[in-house]
Amino acid sequence: MQQQMNTQPHEMMAQPPEMISTKDALYLTDALSWNLLAMKKAHFFASQCQDQEIKQAIERVGQMHQRHYQQLLHQLQPSAHMQ
């Protein structure tokens, strides 16, 4: 027998919850690690690249991962939710 799927649309949270589960905390730790590693790799590969156009594209990728890392950190700070 097939299970019925929830057909209600997902609602976006206005703000993160005050407390997060252990599973959520582990996922956030992984997401921070993935972004940090991607940022470091992009920086390394950009430094090795001779083609300036490709180098700039790789640097933009690194900057994007840095922004994502910073956004996650900002959301995890308790003071960010008091505003």
CSV table of C-alpha atoms in Angstrom, one decimal:
chain,number,residue,atom,x,y,z
A,1,MET,CA,0.0,0.0,0.0
A,2,GLN,CA,1.3,3.4,-0.9
A,3,GLN,CA,1.7,6.1,1.7
A,4,GLN,CA,0.0,9.4,1.0
A,5,MET,CA,2.3,12.3,0.6
A,6,ASN,CA,1.8,15.5,2.4
A,7,THR,CA,0.4,17.9,-0.3
A,8,GLN,CA,0.6,21.0,1.8
A,9,PRO,CA,3.2,23.5,0.5
A,10,HIS,CA,6.3,24.0,2.7
A,11,GLU,CA,6.2,27.3,4.6
A,12,MET,CA,9.3,29.4,5.0
A,13,MET,CA,10.2,30.2,8.6
A,14,ALA,CA,10.2,33.9,9.5
A,15,GLN,CA,13.2,33.3,11.7
A,16,PRO,CA,15.2,30.3,12.9
A,17,PRO,CA,13.9,28.5,16.0
A,18,GLU,CA,15.5,29.5,19.4
A,19,MET,CA,16.7,25.9,19.9
A,20,ILE,CA,17.7,23.4,17.3
A,21,SER,CA,17.9,19.6,17.4
A,22,THR,CA,21.1,17.7,17.7
A,23,LYS,CA,20.5,16.4,14.1
A,24,ASP,CA,20.1,20.0,12.9
A,25,ALA,CA,23.3,21.1,14.7
A,26,LEU,CA,25.2,18.3,13.1
A,27,TYR,CA,23.9,19.2,9.7
A,28,LEU,CA,24.9,22.9,10.2
A,29,THR,CA,28.3,21.8,11.3
A,30,ASP,CA,28.6,19.8,8.1
A,31,ALA,CA,27.4,22.7,6.0
A,32,LEU,CA,30.0,25.0,7.6
A,33,SER,CA,32.7,22.4,7.0
A,34,TRP,CA,31.7,22.0,3.3
A,35,ASN,CA,31.7,25.7,2.7
A,36,LEU,CA,35.0,26.2,4.4
A,37,LEU,CA,36.6,23.4,2.5
A,38,ALA,CA,35.2,24.6,-0.8
A,39,MET,CA,36.4,28.1,-0.1
A,40,LYS,CA,39.9,26.9,0.7
A,41,LYS,CA,40.0,24.7,-2.4
A,42,ALA,CA,38.9,27.5,-4.6
A,43,HIS,CA,41.5,29.8,-3.2
A,44,PHE,CA,44.2,27.1,-3.8
A,45,PHE,CA,43.1,26.4,-7.4
A,46,ALA,CA,42.8,30.0,-8.2
A,47,SER,CA,46.4,30.6,-7.1
A,48,GLN,CA,47.5,27.7,-9.4
A,49,CYS,CA,45.6,29.0,-12.4
A,50,GLN,CA,47.4,30.8,-15.3
A,51,ASP,CA,44.3,31.8,-17.3
A,52,GLN,CA,43.0,35.1,-15.7
A,53,GLU,CA,39.4,34.5,-16.8
A,54,ILE,CA,39.3,31.1,-15.2
A,55,LYS,CA,41.1,32.3,-12.1
A,56,GLN,CA,38.5,35.1,-11.6
A,57,ALA,CA,35.7,32.6,-12.0
A,58,ILE,CA,37.2,30.3,-9.4
A,59,GLU,CA,37.8,33.2,-7.1
A,60,ARG,CA,34.0,34.1,-7.4
A,61,VAL,CA,33.2,30.6,-6.5
A,62,GLY,CA,35.4,30.9,-3.4
A,63,GLN,CA,33.8,34.2,-2.5
A,64,MET,CA,30.3,32.6,-2.8
A,65,HIS,CA,31.2,29.8,-0.4
A,66,GLN,CA,32.7,32.4,2.0
A,67,ARG,CA,29.4,34.3,1.9
A,68,HIS,CA,27.5,31.1,2.6
A,69,TYR,CA,29.8,30.3,5.5
A,70,GLN,CA,29.4,33.8,7.0
A,71,GLN,CA,25.6,33.7,6.6
A,72,LEU,CA,25.4,30.4,8.4
A,73,LEU,CA,27.6,31.7,11.2
A,74,HIS,CA,25.5,34.8,11.5
A,75,GLN,CA,22.3,32.8,11.8
A,76,LEU,CA,23.9,30.7,14.6
A,77,GLN,CA,24.7,33.7,16.7
A,78,PRO,CA,22.1,34.2,19.4
A,79,SER,CA,22.3,38.0,19.0
A,80,ALA,CA,21.3,37.7,15.4
A,81,HIS,CA,17.8,36.6,16.4
A,82,MET,CA,17.1,39.4,18.9
A,83,GLN,CA,16.9,42.2,16.3
